[in-house]
Amino acid sequence: MTDVAVIPMRTPAATGEHRKLKIGILRYNPQEPASVPHMQTYDLDEADGMTLFIALNEIRETQDASLHFDFVCRAGICGSCAMVINGRPALACRTLTKNLGPDISLAPLPVFELIADLSVNTGKWMRAMSERLQTWVHRKEEEIDLSRLEERMEPELAQKVYELDRCIECGCCVAGCGTARMREDFVGAVGLNKIARFRLDPRDARDDDAFYELIGDDDGVFGCMSLLACHDVCPKELPLATQIAFLRRKMVSIGWK
Amino acid sequence: MKVIYTDVLVIGGGLAGLRVGIGARRRGHDVVILSLVPPKRSHSCAAQGGMQASLGNVVKAQGDNEDVHFEDTVRGSDWGADQKVVRMFVNTAPKAIRELAAWGVPWSRVQKGNREVIINGQKVVITERDEAHGLLIQRDFGGTKKWRACYVSDGTGHAMLYAVSDQAIAHSIPVHERMEALALIHEGARCQGAIARNLVSGELTAYVAKATAIASGGAGRLYRTTTNAVICEGIGTALALETGVAAVGNMEAIQFHPTAIFPAGILVTEGCRGDGGLLRDADGKRFMPDYEPEKKELASRDVVARRMEEHIHRGKGVQSRFGEHLWLDITLLGARHINSNLREVKEICRYFLGIDPIKDWIPVRPAQHYTMGGVRVNYTGESPTLKGLFAAGEAACWDMHGFNRLGGNSVAETVVAGMIVGEFIADFCDSPENNVDFSTALIGEFLQREQTKLDTLIDGNGIEEANTLRVRMQEIMTEKVGIFRTGDDLASAVEELQELLLRSRNIGLRYRAPGANPELVSAYRVQKMLKLALCVAHGALTRTESRGAHFRQDYPRRNDAEWLKRTLATWKNADDTLPSLAWEPLDVMQMELPPGWRGYGAKDYLDHPDTARRAAEVEATRSKLSASGRWAVQEALMPYETLLPTRFRGRNERIDEPLERHLTVRQNARQT
């Protein structure tokens, strides 16, 4: 049975050689008056199984203590570490360097407020979006009898709601969005997906008229130009293209009433 | 001097902190939550496989109830838990999960009819009842008699955290993100809030509050190999310790999870084994039945983790360039099951290992996972020695986990403790006698003290490097205060950690920016973490027995006669290099379940002198009341219901336990 699996990590160690990586990082710290945006390149010896989480921490510990970036779970589930990796928004913690060329470029997500270097304030943006779209279940009755059996739900429906609930608010979809660059208040695929999620949830008493009030304009579903980079870059592979198209159709029918 | 006044200050924006905040807010109190990161990024989101609540919906859960959940939890704790708190917990867990269901968590549901499952390596067809259709589904987890872990695929914590975080937004609770508490403000034995630092600007703010709640999670990053997120450094717990007044309890009780992927240490859920996954060795042999014939892969985590390390020690580990590991085999569960119920596991395997668990085995080895200890609080969540200081969740020693917690009980604790402690905090704030006379002089003094510490780090002449100290601490903890412990190793760990602590008072920085500065953060945190590490190591050295996850090779037996007690550590003076230890005995004569064999693991233990007497009493009560029903028996053995906040009292409805018979309790369980 020993043939079943070998840890399929990078194998150049077999020859005793590791690649030399050149990691270019867009540096800028608005807190420091002397700071101007510039690219800074760090040389790093690649290691087996190296992720950008490992690489960036090594750079900070051994070369440059002033480097800013955000990681929390380092397991691809919390959404903290999205950045532009070789021109494409992605989660840094689960990006293996072996899947990239030896020259790697890293930049902060656009659209979001820059904190410093690779760190951006997605939290503030997401909270504002949640407040605006009221991204919680609006129940018919406020009272919940906690001692009683829970309300029933069809298993497939629960699965479908979870499918949309898997969003980790990493911001990749917003960073990849053409509309978000032009319209400051565009809710992004993350916002539209949330509306699709609550629309699907029978526990939410809001109807399409209510949802139209939230997203029936150019800052909502009608602002989407269907470029659909959001769909391509979503690390959770959410069905954003389908959801946005479906929502648009539903909202059009409300708008024409 | 920047000062913010509020009724309730919550330190930590994970599930426990958010739910505490919501509870207090609903009762009309102002709440501010401080969080290192946006709350939806908290480590709560890493809970994958399930939340324990005795709903009893699936056929394999029939007969489950609070009593079974109680006994599983106490046995899991190796009798280290506070049994009254466990009772409060198991009775509230079904209410918590039903609240979450109403708040929109997309819990996986029961499909009536036949389904194929894997039990003990065999395919078995089970038939779910019609009347369970559409209710919450349960899966098997370690150390439980019934299938009890309710789940949302394997993204349970994520779905819970998003629902609760969105509720906090719905309740307009402000969360001050990227704010880190540095010290608790206290005058004598009264806590009055905290000094916090803005991680972007570096500015200090005094948050002054009637009640302060620590809900900052665990301290996994004391170890080199851990499943915990990088923010789980135990800082909230250390703040309580640094008051010199509040105590931390049972810090030596550290859990190691059997299945962290090797070598990255990222968790794959216990649900893998709960759903039928097997552990295999270098020969491909399933080895757990040889060690644990009854529970096999599903003994409690402390037992499985030890058996795995023991098996590797016997030469059965798989060799790799990173060291030795074992295999987790979930291939027998099939593509359909993995794609729907274990999809996060599949993603983790794909991205971090480049393998597909549908056809490949997963390399695993135990890694630090959970901190059973924490800020010692009584059943209301309040520190018995520092008034106005509360704690909930992993940061607290409440103490429902004792020396080992069961899988699925921690994410349940976050919301259950959040509900219960939130109510008690609201009661506390309602009471006029708990108003605080704030002294601006005192607030100024605390602000100045913290600013001076930061200035010393930034402008001082220290020569030690924070990162070097941290790495060495993590190595010591993993190598000498790990799964298997000995007196010699622990003594040398305590000695070297003290040296590191002294060196940490002389840290210098390469990067001296006063604002956003990761090196500065690392510097002040490692000073705090070393104190906690010393609580763990010194507590472990002193506890000359084995209990739950604390295993002493030189004292392999559980010793109830001498050690049926909780370790309390305080840090009396800032200059000390060791915590002061004291012990709080557990009263066997009050226990509903007197100490005995857990049903798995070693059968060898030394009884407490009261155990036989209490066991006889319990037996007599059980036989006397055998016709009166389980509630009457429980009430006679260990009354606890009056300890619960009124709104969370009362029985829980199940398919097999309709509530109509007990309408009188309904009013209490209603929620406004």
mmCIF file of C-alpha atoms in Angstrom, chain B residues 70 73 124 146 171 188 213 246 254 290 346 363 400 430 511 533 559 605 671:
data_model
loop_
_atom_site.group_PDB
_atom_site.id
_atom_site.type_symbol
_atom_site.label_atom_id
_atom_site.label_comp_id
_atom_site.label_asym_id
_atom_site.label_seq_id
_atom_site.Cartn_x
_atom_site.Cartn_y
_atom_site.Cartn_z
ATOM 1 C CA PHE B 70 -23.678 15.632 29.782
ATOM 2 C CA THR B 73 -18.730 15.781 28.044
ATOM 3 C CA VAL B 124 -24.337 0.207 6.027
ATOM 4 C CA LYS B 146 -24.825 9.192 19.903
ATOM 5 C CA HIS B 171 -28.217 45.210 16.078
ATOM 6 C CA GLY B 188 -8.025 47.032 43.183
ATOM 7 C CA ALA B 213 -15.609 40.612 28.514
ATOM 8 C CA ALA B 246 -7.638 37.617 38.025
ATOM 9 C CA ILE B 254 -3.769 21.725 25.947
ATOM 10 C CA ASP B 290 -5.648 -2.633 18.145
ATOM 11 C CA LYS B 346 -11.087 18.544 -0.365
ATOM 12 C CA PRO B 363 -0.819 12.761 5.412
ATOM 13 C CA MET B 400 -16.984 22.768 30.758
ATOM 14 C CA ASP B 430 -28.709 46.694 35.172
ATOM 15 C CA TYR B 511 11.761 48.991 12.479
ATOM 16 C CA ALA B 533 3.689 29.629 28.245
ATOM 17 C CA ASN B 559 -4.854 10.537 40.453
ATOM 18 C CA TYR B 605 -6.707 5.524 37.992
ATOM 19 C CA GLN B 671 -37.344 34.993 23.889
#
